[in-house]
Amino acid sequence: AAGVIQSPRHLIKEKRETATLKCYPIPRHDTVYWYQQGPGQDPQFLISFYEKMQSDKGSIPDRFSAQQFSDYHSELNMSSLELGDSALYFCASSSSGGYGYTFGSGTRLTVV
Amino acid sequence: AQKVTQAQTEISVVEKEDVTLDCVYETRDTTYYLFWYKQPPSGELVFLIRRNSFDEQNEISGRYSWNFQKSTSSFNFTITASQVVDSAVYFCALSEARIYNQGGKLIFGQGTELSVKP
């Protein structure tokens, strides 16, 4: 069965650079979620999209932005990267009538 | 506000022991979902179970079992006859029921790191 695809799997950036993470949800899933998991921490909700519109917002820094495109894939854009942005970033998708969440394998971002 | 508490930060057991991971949650919603995820050292989040707030039946899946008690707001997870491959961080999570495009985000507990030694 198709899963949630995230790319890239690993990313190394320098401070003040920009990073773009991509997420391809499961076909026919209508909602995409982004989470950030710092080292030794639990995943924290950043933002979600329902049918390409932002549906909920969590503790997402102003330096970050996200959108969902017409083909339902989503991108998380992070600018002016800081050392503290080093984390595992997960994307998940779900459907209105579906059983629940499916997470991607995550993107490990390292800011040096 | 919703909150999930996993009071056990780390648990260490010897292979074949039974182990229970505790999860206590807080919510004002009458309809909600509870989840357990496993995060092995490789980092991915592996779905284990989802339970809705109206279904208090306990569930068993192989060596895994879950005890949902609404009266005490707890959703505990037991691994029977633990194995080394069970070593991972386990997260309990809560989400409100989705109404059309609202809700659905997961609130995670702090996680319990389980170490199973041979």
PDB file of N, CA and C in Angstrom, chain B residues 5-91:
ATOM      1  N   THR B   5       0.196  12.650  29.564  1.00  0.00           N
ATOM      2  CA  THR B   5       1.316  12.481  30.483  1.00  0.00           C
ATOM      3  C   THR B   5       1.772  11.033  30.503  1.00  0.00           C
ATOM      4  N   GLN B   6       3.035  10.849  30.222  1.00  0.00           N
ATOM      5  CA  GLN B   6       3.662   9.540  30.369  1.00  0.00           C
ATOM      6  C   GLN B   6       4.715   9.705  31.461  1.00  0.00           C
ATOM      7  N   ALA B   7       4.371   9.301  32.649  1.00  0.00           N
ATOM      8  CA  ALA B   7       5.212   9.590  33.811  1.00  0.00           C
ATOM      9  C   ALA B   7       6.521   8.813  33.791  1.00  0.00           C
ATOM     10  N   GLN B   8       6.536   7.683  33.112  1.00  0.00           N
ATOM     11  CA  GLN B   8       7.747   6.867  33.075  1.00  0.00           C
ATOM     12  C   GLN B   8       8.641   7.354  31.933  1.00  0.00           C
ATOM     13  N   THR B   9       9.767   7.928  32.282  1.00  0.00           N
ATOM     14  CA  THR B   9      10.676   8.425  31.248  1.00  0.00           C
ATOM     15  C   THR B   9      11.451   7.263  30.625  1.00  0.00           C
ATOM     16  N   GLU B  10      11.945   6.378  31.488  1.00  0.00           N
ATOM     17  CA  GLU B  10      12.730   5.241  31.012  1.00  0.00           C
ATOM     18  C   GLU B  10      12.333   4.000  31.803  1.00  0.00           C
ATOM     19  N   ILE B  11      12.273   2.881  31.102  1.00  0.00           N
ATOM     20  CA  ILE B  11      12.040   1.596  31.749  1.00  0.00           C
ATOM     21  C   ILE B  11      13.046   0.605  31.191  1.00  0.00           C
ATOM     22  N   SER B  12      13.626  -0.167  32.080  1.00  0.00           N
ATOM     23  CA  SER B  12      14.568  -1.191  31.649  1.00  0.00           C
ATOM     24  C   SER B  12      14.101  -2.535  32.189  1.00  0.00           C
ATOM     25  N   VAL B  13      13.969  -3.515  31.321  1.00  0.00           N
ATOM     26  CA  VAL B  13      13.552  -4.847  31.740  1.00  0.00           C
ATOM     27  C   VAL B  13      14.468  -5.871  31.082  1.00  0.00           C
ATOM     28  N   VAL B  14      14.363  -7.084  31.591  1.00  0.00           N
ATOM     29  CA  VAL B  14      15.092  -8.194  31.014  1.00  0.00           C
ATOM     30  C   VAL B  14      14.140  -8.952  30.105  1.00  0.00           C
ATOM     31  N   GLU B  15      14.679  -9.443  29.031  1.00  0.00           N
ATOM     32  CA  GLU B  15      13.875 -10.175  28.052  1.00  0.00           C
ATOM     33  C   GLU B  15      12.951 -11.187  28.747  1.00  0.00           C
ATOM     34  N   LYS B  16      11.742 -11.277  28.203  1.00  0.00           N
ATOM     35  CA  LYS B  16      10.679 -12.177  28.657  1.00  0.00           C
ATOM     36  C   LYS B  16       9.874 -11.624  29.833  1.00  0.00           C
ATOM     37  N   GLU B  17      10.312 -10.509  30.382  1.00  0.00           N
ATOM     38  CA  GLU B  17       9.497  -9.869  31.414  1.00  0.00           C
ATOM     39  C   GLU B  17       8.316  -9.175  30.762  1.00  0.00           C
ATOM     40  N   ASP B  18       7.230  -9.033  31.513  1.00  0.00           N
ATOM     41  CA  ASP B  18       6.108  -8.211  31.073  1.00  0.00           C
ATOM     42  C   ASP B  18       6.364  -6.776  31.519  1.00  0.00           C
ATOM     43  N   VAL B  19       5.901  -5.840  30.701  1.00  0.00           N
ATOM     44  CA  VAL B  19       6.106  -4.428  31.056  1.00  0.00           C
ATOM     45  C   VAL B  19       4.870  -3.630  30.667  1.00  0.00           C
ATOM     46  N   THR B  20       4.489  -2.701  31.528  1.00  0.00           N
ATOM     47  CA  THR B  20       3.333  -1.835  31.266  1.00  0.00           C
ATOM     48  C   THR B  20       3.777  -0.389  31.186  1.00  0.00           C
ATOM     49  N   LEU B  21       3.382   0.262  30.106  1.00  0.00           N
ATOM     50  CA  LEU B  21       3.674   1.675  29.907  1.00  0.00           C
ATOM     51  C   LEU B  21       2.408   2.465  30.214  1.00  0.00           C
ATOM     52  N   ASP B  22       2.543   3.445  31.092  1.00  0.00           N
ATOM     53  CA  ASP B  22       1.386   4.196  31.542  1.00  0.00           C
ATOM     54  C   ASP B  22       1.142   5.437  30.685  1.00  0.00           C
ATOM     55  N   CYS B  23      -0.127   5.771  30.539  1.00  0.00           N
ATOM     56  CA  CYS B  23      -0.515   6.975  29.798  1.00  0.00           C
ATOM     57  C   CYS B  23      -1.769   7.550  30.451  1.00  0.00           C
ATOM     58  N   VAL B  24      -1.690   8.808  30.838  1.00  0.00           N
ATOM     59  CA  VAL B  24      -2.839   9.511  31.411  1.00  0.00           C
ATOM     60  C   VAL B  24      -3.094  10.735  30.547  1.00  0.00           C
ATOM     61  N   TYR B  25      -4.333  11.002  30.278  1.00  0.00           N
ATOM     62  CA  TYR B  25      -4.645  12.118  29.383  1.00  0.00           C
ATOM     63  C   TYR B  25      -5.672  13.047  30.008  1.00  0.00           C
ATOM     64  N   GLU B  26      -5.717  14.270  29.484  1.00  0.00           N
ATOM     65  CA  GLU B  26      -6.701  15.261  29.903  1.00  0.00           C
ATOM     66  C   GLU B  26      -7.340  15.857  28.657  1.00  0.00           C
ATOM     67  N   THR B  27      -8.643  15.922  28.662  1.00  0.00           N
ATOM     68  CA  THR B  27      -9.361  16.570  27.572  1.00  0.00           C
ATOM     69  C   THR B  27     -10.758  16.937  28.028  1.00  0.00           C
ATOM     70  N   ARG B  28     -11.309  17.975  27.452  1.00  0.00           N
ATOM     71  CA  ARG B  28     -12.690  18.360  27.747  1.00  0.00           C
ATOM     72  C   ARG B  28     -13.634  17.817  26.687  1.00  0.00           C
ATOM     73  N   ASP B  29     -13.061  17.267  25.628  1.00  0.00           N
ATOM     74  CA  ASP B  29     -13.892  16.737  24.557  1.00  0.00           C
ATOM     75  C   ASP B  29     -14.587  15.455  25.009  1.00  0.00           C
ATOM     76  N   THR B  30     -15.775  15.228  24.497  1.00  0.00           N
ATOM     77  CA  THR B  30     -16.460  13.975  24.790  1.00  0.00           C
ATOM     78  C   THR B  30     -16.109  12.909  23.758  1.00  0.00           C
ATOM     79  N   THR B  31     -15.705  13.362  22.590  1.00  0.00           N
ATOM     80  CA  THR B  31     -15.279  12.437  21.537  1.00  0.00           C
ATOM     81  C   THR B  31     -13.825  12.734  21.203  1.00  0.00           C
ATOM     82  N   TYR B  32     -13.005  11.728  21.305  1.00  0.00           N
ATOM     83  CA  TYR B  32     -11.586  11.911  21.044  1.00  0.00           C
ATOM     84  C   TYR B  32     -10.991  10.551  20.694  1.00  0.00           C
ATOM     85  N   TYR B  33      -9.734  10.595  20.263  1.00  0.00           N
ATOM     86  CA  TYR B  33      -9.032   9.373  19.898  1.00  0.00           C
ATOM     87  C   TYR B  33      -7.724   9.285  20.672  1.00  0.00           C
ATOM     88  N   LEU B  34      -7.360   8.094  21.012  1.00  0.00           N
ATOM     89  CA  LEU B  34      -6.096   7.831  21.684  1.00  0.00           C
ATOM     90  C   LEU B  34      -5.257   6.902  20.816  1.00  0.00           C
ATOM     91  N   PHE B  35      -3.966   7.149  20.806  1.00  0.00           N
ATOM     92  CA  PHE B  35      -3.045   6.395  19.961  1.00  0.00           C
ATOM     93  C   PHE B  35      -1.835   5.952  20.783  1.00  0.00           C
ATOM     94  N   TRP B  36      -1.213   4.891  20.284  1.00  0.00           N
ATOM     95  CA  TRP B  36       0.134   4.539  20.726  1.00  0.00           C
ATOM     96  C   TRP B  36       0.995   4.383  19.478  1.00  0.00           C
ATOM     97  N   TYR B  37       2.209   4.971  19.562  1.00  0.00           N
ATOM     98  CA  TYR B  37       3.197   4.851  18.498  1.00  0.00           C
ATOM     99  C   TYR B  37       4.496   4.340  19.085  1.00  0.00           C
ATOM    100  N   LYS B  38       5.211   3.595  18.262  1.00  0.00           N
ATOM    101  CA  LYS B  38       6.546   3.114  18.619  1.00  0.00           C
ATOM    102  C   LYS B  38       7.555   3.843  17.750  1.00  0.00           C
ATOM    103  N   GLN B  39       8.629   4.315  18.358  1.00  0.00           N
ATOM    104  CA  GLN B  39       9.688   4.973  17.597  1.00  0.00           C
ATOM    105  C   GLN B  39      11.009   4.244  17.865  1.00  0.00           C
ATOM    106  N   PRO B  40      11.388   3.357  16.970  1.00  0.00           N
ATOM    107  CA  PRO B  40      12.665   2.648  17.135  1.00  0.00           C
ATOM    108  C   PRO B  40      13.830   3.596  16.881  1.00  0.00           C
ATOM    109  N   PRO B  41      15.051   3.145  17.151  1.00  0.00           N
ATOM    110  CA  PRO B  41      16.218   4.016  16.947  1.00  0.00           C
ATOM    111  C   PRO B  41      16.335   4.578  15.533  1.00  0.00           C
ATOM    112  N   SER B  42      15.760   3.919  14.560  1.00  0.00           N
ATOM    113  CA  SER B  42      15.818   4.410  13.179  1.00  0.00           C
ATOM    114  C   SER B  42      14.985   5.676  12.993  1.00  0.00           C
ATOM    115  N   GLY B  43      14.075   5.965  13.916  1.00  0.00           N
ATOM    116  CA  GLY B  43      13.393   7.259  13.935  1.00  0.00           C
ATOM    117  C   GLY B  43      11.972   7.307  13.419  1.00  0.00           C
ATOM    118  N   GLU B  44      11.528   6.336  12.668  1.00  0.00           N
ATOM    119  CA  GLU B  44      10.166   6.447  12.133  1.00  0.00           C
ATOM    120  C   GLU B  44       9.139   6.224  13.236  1.00  0.00           C
ATOM    121  N   LEU B  45       7.950   6.729  13.033  1.00  0.00           N
ATOM    122  CA  LEU B  45       6.854   6.543  13.981  1.00  0.00           C
ATOM    123  C   LEU B  45       5.976   5.403  13.475  1.00  0.00           C
ATOM    124  N   VAL B  46       5.930   4.344  14.254  1.00  0.00           N
ATOM    125  CA  VAL B  46       5.189   3.156  13.852  1.00  0.00           C
ATOM    126  C   VAL B  46       3.865   3.123  14.609  1.00  0.00           C
ATOM    127  N   PHE B  47       2.772   3.134  13.872  1.00  0.00           N
ATOM    128  CA  PHE B  47       1.444   3.116  14.462  1.00  0.00           C
ATOM    129  C   PHE B  47       1.194   1.754  15.113  1.00  0.00           C
ATOM    130  N   LEU B  48       0.666   1.794  16.350  1.00  0.00           N
ATOM    131  CA  LEU B  48       0.339   0.552  17.054  1.00  0.00           C
ATOM    132  C   LEU B  48      -1.163   0.379  17.205  1.00  0.00           C
ATOM    133  N   ILE B  49      -1.846   1.437  17.664  1.00  0.00           N
ATOM    134  CA  ILE B  49      -3.268   1.305  17.908  1.00  0.00           C
ATOM    135  C   ILE B  49      -3.940   2.668  17.951  1.00  0.00           C
ATOM    136  N   ARG B  50      -5.191   2.704  17.553  1.00  0.00           N
ATOM    137  CA  ARG B  50      -6.057   3.867  17.764  1.00  0.00           C
ATOM    138  C   ARG B  50      -7.310   3.383  18.464  1.00  0.00           C
ATOM    139  N   ARG B  51      -7.752   4.160  19.437  1.00  0.00           N
ATOM    140  CA  ARG B  51      -8.961   3.820  20.182  1.00  0.00           C
ATOM    141  C   ARG B  51      -9.828   5.077  20.265  1.00  0.00           C
ATOM    142  N   ASN B  52     -11.131   4.945  19.969  1.00  0.00           N
ATOM    143  CA  ASN B  52     -11.972   6.120  20.144  1.00  0.00           C
ATOM    144  C   ASN B  52     -12.582   6.116  21.537  1.00  0.00           C
ATOM    145  N   SER B  53     -13.055   7.271  21.947  1.00  0.00           N
ATOM    146  CA  SER B  53     -13.464   7.464  23.339  1.00  0.00           C
ATOM    147  C   SER B  53     -14.715   6.673  23.715  1.00  0.00           C
ATOM    148  N   PHE B  54     -15.426   6.171  22.730  1.00  0.00           N
ATOM    149  CA  PHE B  54     -16.635   5.415  23.037  1.00  0.00           C
ATOM    150  C   PHE B  54     -16.383   3.916  23.124  1.00  0.00           C
ATOM    151  N   ASP B  55     -15.187   3.526  22.851  1.00  0.00           N
ATOM    152  CA  ASP B  55     -14.881   2.097  22.825  1.00  0.00           C
ATOM    153  C   ASP B  55     -13.907   1.775  23.948  1.00  0.00           C
ATOM    154  N   GLU B  56     -14.441   1.308  25.065  1.00  0.00           N
ATOM    155  CA  GLU B  56     -13.586   1.031  26.210  1.00  0.00           C
ATOM    156  C   GLU B  56     -13.171  -0.424  26.292  1.00  0.00           C
ATOM    157  N   GLN B  57     -13.431  -1.172  25.253  1.00  0.00           N
ATOM    158  CA  GLN B  57     -13.000  -2.566  25.258  1.00  0.00           C
ATOM    159  C   GLN B  57     -11.492  -2.645  25.225  1.00  0.00           C
ATOM    160  N   ASN B  58     -10.947  -3.526  26.030  1.00  0.00           N
ATOM    161  CA  ASN B  58      -9.520  -3.762  25.969  1.00  0.00           C
ATOM    162  C   ASN B  58      -9.192  -4.503  24.681  1.00  0.00           C
ATOM    163  N   GLU B  59      -7.982  -4.344  24.235  1.00  0.00           N
ATOM    164  CA  GLU B  59      -7.586  -4.969  22.978  1.00  0.00           C
ATOM    165  C   GLU B  59      -6.285  -5.712  23.139  1.00  0.00           C
ATOM    166  N   ILE B  60      -6.205  -6.846  22.476  1.00  0.00           N
ATOM    167  CA  ILE B  60      -4.991  -7.644  22.506  1.00  0.00           C
ATOM    168  C   ILE B  60      -4.571  -7.904  21.064  1.00  0.00           C
ATOM    169  N   SER B  61      -3.289  -7.708  20.815  1.00  0.00           N
ATOM    170  CA  SER B  61      -2.741  -8.019  19.498  1.00  0.00           C
ATOM    171  C   SER B  61      -1.411  -8.700  19.711  1.00  0.00           C
ATOM    172  N   GLY B  62      -1.410  -9.996  19.643  1.00  0.00           N
ATOM    173  CA  GLY B  62      -0.177 -10.743  19.887  1.00  0.00           C
ATOM    174  C   GLY B  62       0.317 -10.535  21.301  1.00  0.00           C
ATOM    175  N   ARG B  63       1.524 -10.021  21.425  1.00  0.00           N
ATOM    176  CA  ARG B  63       2.095  -9.786  22.754  1.00  0.00           C
ATOM    177  C   ARG B  63       1.699  -8.421  23.330  1.00  0.00           C
ATOM    178  N   TYR B  64       0.977  -7.650  22.527  1.00  0.00           N
ATOM    179  CA  TYR B  64       0.583  -6.300  22.943  1.00  0.00           C
ATOM    180  C   TYR B  64      -0.862  -6.306  23.455  1.00  0.00           C
ATOM    181  N   SER B  65      -1.105  -5.531  24.489  1.00  0.00           N
ATOM    182  CA  SER B  65      -2.478  -5.338  24.950  1.00  0.00           C
ATOM    183  C   SER B  65      -2.625  -3.923  25.472  1.00  0.00           C
ATOM    184  N   TRP B  66      -3.841  -3.416  25.379  1.00  0.00           N
ATOM    185  CA  TRP B  66      -4.117  -2.056  25.798  1.00  0.00           C
ATOM    186  C   TRP B  66      -5.315  -2.049  26.733  1.00  0.00           C
ATOM    187  N   ASN B  67      -5.208  -1.249  27.780  1.00  0.00           N
ATOM    188  CA  ASN B  67      -6.264  -1.116  28.766  1.00  0.00           C
ATOM    189  C   ASN B  67      -6.722   0.332  28.801  1.00  0.00           C
ATOM    190  N   PHE B  68      -7.935   0.588  28.319  1.00  0.00           N
ATOM    191  CA  PHE B  68      -8.482   1.934  28.258  1.00  0.00           C
ATOM    192  C   PHE B  68      -9.495   2.075  29.388  1.00  0.00           C
ATOM    193  N   GLN B  69      -9.253   3.016  30.292  1.00  0.00           N
ATOM    194  CA  GLN B  69     -10.182   3.260  31.390  1.00  0.00           C
ATOM    195  C   GLN B  69     -10.568   4.733  31.383  1.00  0.00           C
ATOM    196  N   LYS B  70     -11.755   5.001  30.891  1.00  0.00           N
ATOM    197  CA  LYS B  70     -12.216   6.380  30.800  1.00  0.00           C
ATOM    198  C   LYS B  70     -12.377   7.006  32.178  1.00  0.00           C
ATOM    199  N   SER B  71     -12.740   6.207  33.167  1.00  0.00           N
ATOM    200  CA  SER B  71     -12.987   6.736  34.506  1.00  0.00           C
ATOM    201  C   SER B  71     -11.734   7.333  35.120  1.00  0.00           C
ATOM    202  N   THR B  72     -10.585   6.793  34.738  1.00  0.00           N
ATOM    203  CA  THR B  72      -9.315   7.306  35.272  1.00  0.00           C
ATOM    204  C   THR B  72      -8.502   8.021  34.201  1.00  0.00           C
ATOM    205  N   SER B  73      -9.110   8.213  33.017  1.00  0.00           N
ATOM    206  CA  SER B  73      -8.429   8.872  31.893  1.00  0.00           C
ATOM    207  C   SER B  73      -7.067   8.237  31.630  1.00  0.00           C
ATOM    208  N   SER B  74      -7.072   6.929  31.540  1.00  0.00           N
ATOM    209  CA  SER B  74      -5.809   6.242  31.297  1.00  0.00           C
ATOM    210  C   SER B  74      -5.929   5.295  30.099  1.00  0.00           C
ATOM    211  N   PHE B  75      -4.825   5.112  29.431  1.00  0.00           N
ATOM    212  CA  PHE B  75      -4.768   4.232  28.257  1.00  0.00           C
ATOM    213  C   PHE B  75      -3.408   3.553  28.293  1.00  0.00           C
ATOM    214  N   ASN B  76      -3.317   2.501  29.102  1.00  0.00           N
ATOM    215  CA  ASN B  76      -2.042   1.844  29.350  1.00  0.00           C
ATOM    216  C   ASN B  76      -1.762   0.735  28.351  1.00  0.00           C
ATOM    217  N   PHE B  77      -0.494   0.503  28.152  1.00  0.00           N
ATOM    218  CA  PHE B  77      -0.014  -0.421  27.114  1.00  0.00           C
ATOM    219  C   PHE B  77       0.887  -1.462  27.768  1.00  0.00           C
ATOM    220  N   THR B  78       0.560  -2.740  27.564  1.00  0.00           N
ATOM    221  CA  THR B  78       1.358  -3.809  28.161  1.00  0.00           C
ATOM    222  C   THR B  78       1.986  -4.664  27.067  1.00  0.00           C
ATOM    223  N   ILE B  79       3.266  -4.922  27.233  1.00  0.00           N
ATOM    224  CA  ILE B  79       3.967  -5.867  26.364  1.00  0.00           C
ATOM    225  C   ILE B  79       4.240  -7.111  27.191  1.00  0.00           C
ATOM    226  N   THR B  80       3.757  -8.224  26.720  1.00  0.00           N
ATOM    227  CA  THR B  80       3.951  -9.500  27.405  1.00  0.00           C
ATOM    228  C   THR B  80       5.177 -10.203  26.828  1.00  0.00           C
ATOM    229  N   ALA B  81       5.953 -10.803  27.704  1.00  0.00           N
ATOM    230  CA  ALA B  81       7.152 -11.544  27.266  1.00  0.00           C
ATOM    231  C   ALA B  81       7.999 -10.664  26.344  1.00  0.00           C
ATOM    232  N   SER B  82       8.487  -9.577  26.874  1.00  0.00           N
ATOM    233  CA  SER B  82       9.209  -8.591  26.070  1.00  0.00           C
ATOM    234  C   SER B  82      10.409  -9.208  25.355  1.00  0.00           C
ATOM    235  N   GLN B  83      10.747  -8.592  24.230  1.00  0.00           N
ATOM    236  CA  GLN B  83      11.892  -9.035  23.430  1.00  0.00           C
ATOM    237  C   GLN B  83      12.804  -7.845  23.185  1.00  0.00           C
ATOM    238  N   VAL B  84      14.050  -8.139  22.843  1.00  0.00           N
ATOM    239  CA  VAL B  84      15.020  -7.077  22.587  1.00  0.00           C
ATOM    240  C   VAL B  84      14.529  -6.135  21.494  1.00  0.00           C
ATOM    241  N   VAL B  85      13.819  -6.676  20.510  1.00  0.00           N
ATOM    242  CA  VAL B  85      13.327  -5.854  19.401  1.00  0.00           C
ATOM    243  C   VAL B  85      12.241  -4.871  19.838  1.00  0.00           C
ATOM    244  N   ASP B  86      11.740  -5.035  21.059  1.00  0.00           N
ATOM    245  CA  ASP B  86      10.747  -4.085  21.576  1.00  0.00           C
ATOM    246  C   ASP B  86      11.407  -2.803  22.085  1.00  0.00           C
ATOM    247  N   SER B  87      12.713  -2.798  22.164  1.00  0.00           N
ATOM    248  CA  SER B  87      13.428  -1.605  22.643  1.00  0.00           C
ATOM    249  C   SER B  87      13.159  -0.433  21.704  1.00  0.00           C
ATOM    250  N   ALA B  88      12.612   0.624  22.266  1.00  0.00           N
ATOM    251  CA  ALA B  88      12.222   1.787  21.462  1.00  0.00           C
ATOM    252  C   ALA B  88      11.665   2.840  22.408  1.00  0.00           C
ATOM    253  N   VAL B  89      11.336   3.990  21.837  1.00  0.00           N
ATOM    254  CA  VAL B  89      10.571   4.991  22.578  1.00  0.00           C
ATOM    255  C   VAL B  89       9.112   4.821  22.187  1.00  0.00           C
ATOM    256  N   TYR B  90       8.245   4.794  23.170  1.00  0.00           N
ATOM    257  CA  TYR B  90       6.816   4.622  22.923  1.00  0.00           C
ATOM    258  C   TYR B  90       6.082   5.905  23.303  1.00  0.00           C
ATOM    259  N   PHE B  91       5.263   6.366  22.371  1.00  0.00           N
ATOM    260  CA  PHE B  91       4.496   7.592  22.591  1.00  0.00           C
ATOM    261  C   PHE B  91       3.011   7.274  22.647  1.00  0.00           C
TER     262      PHE B  91
END
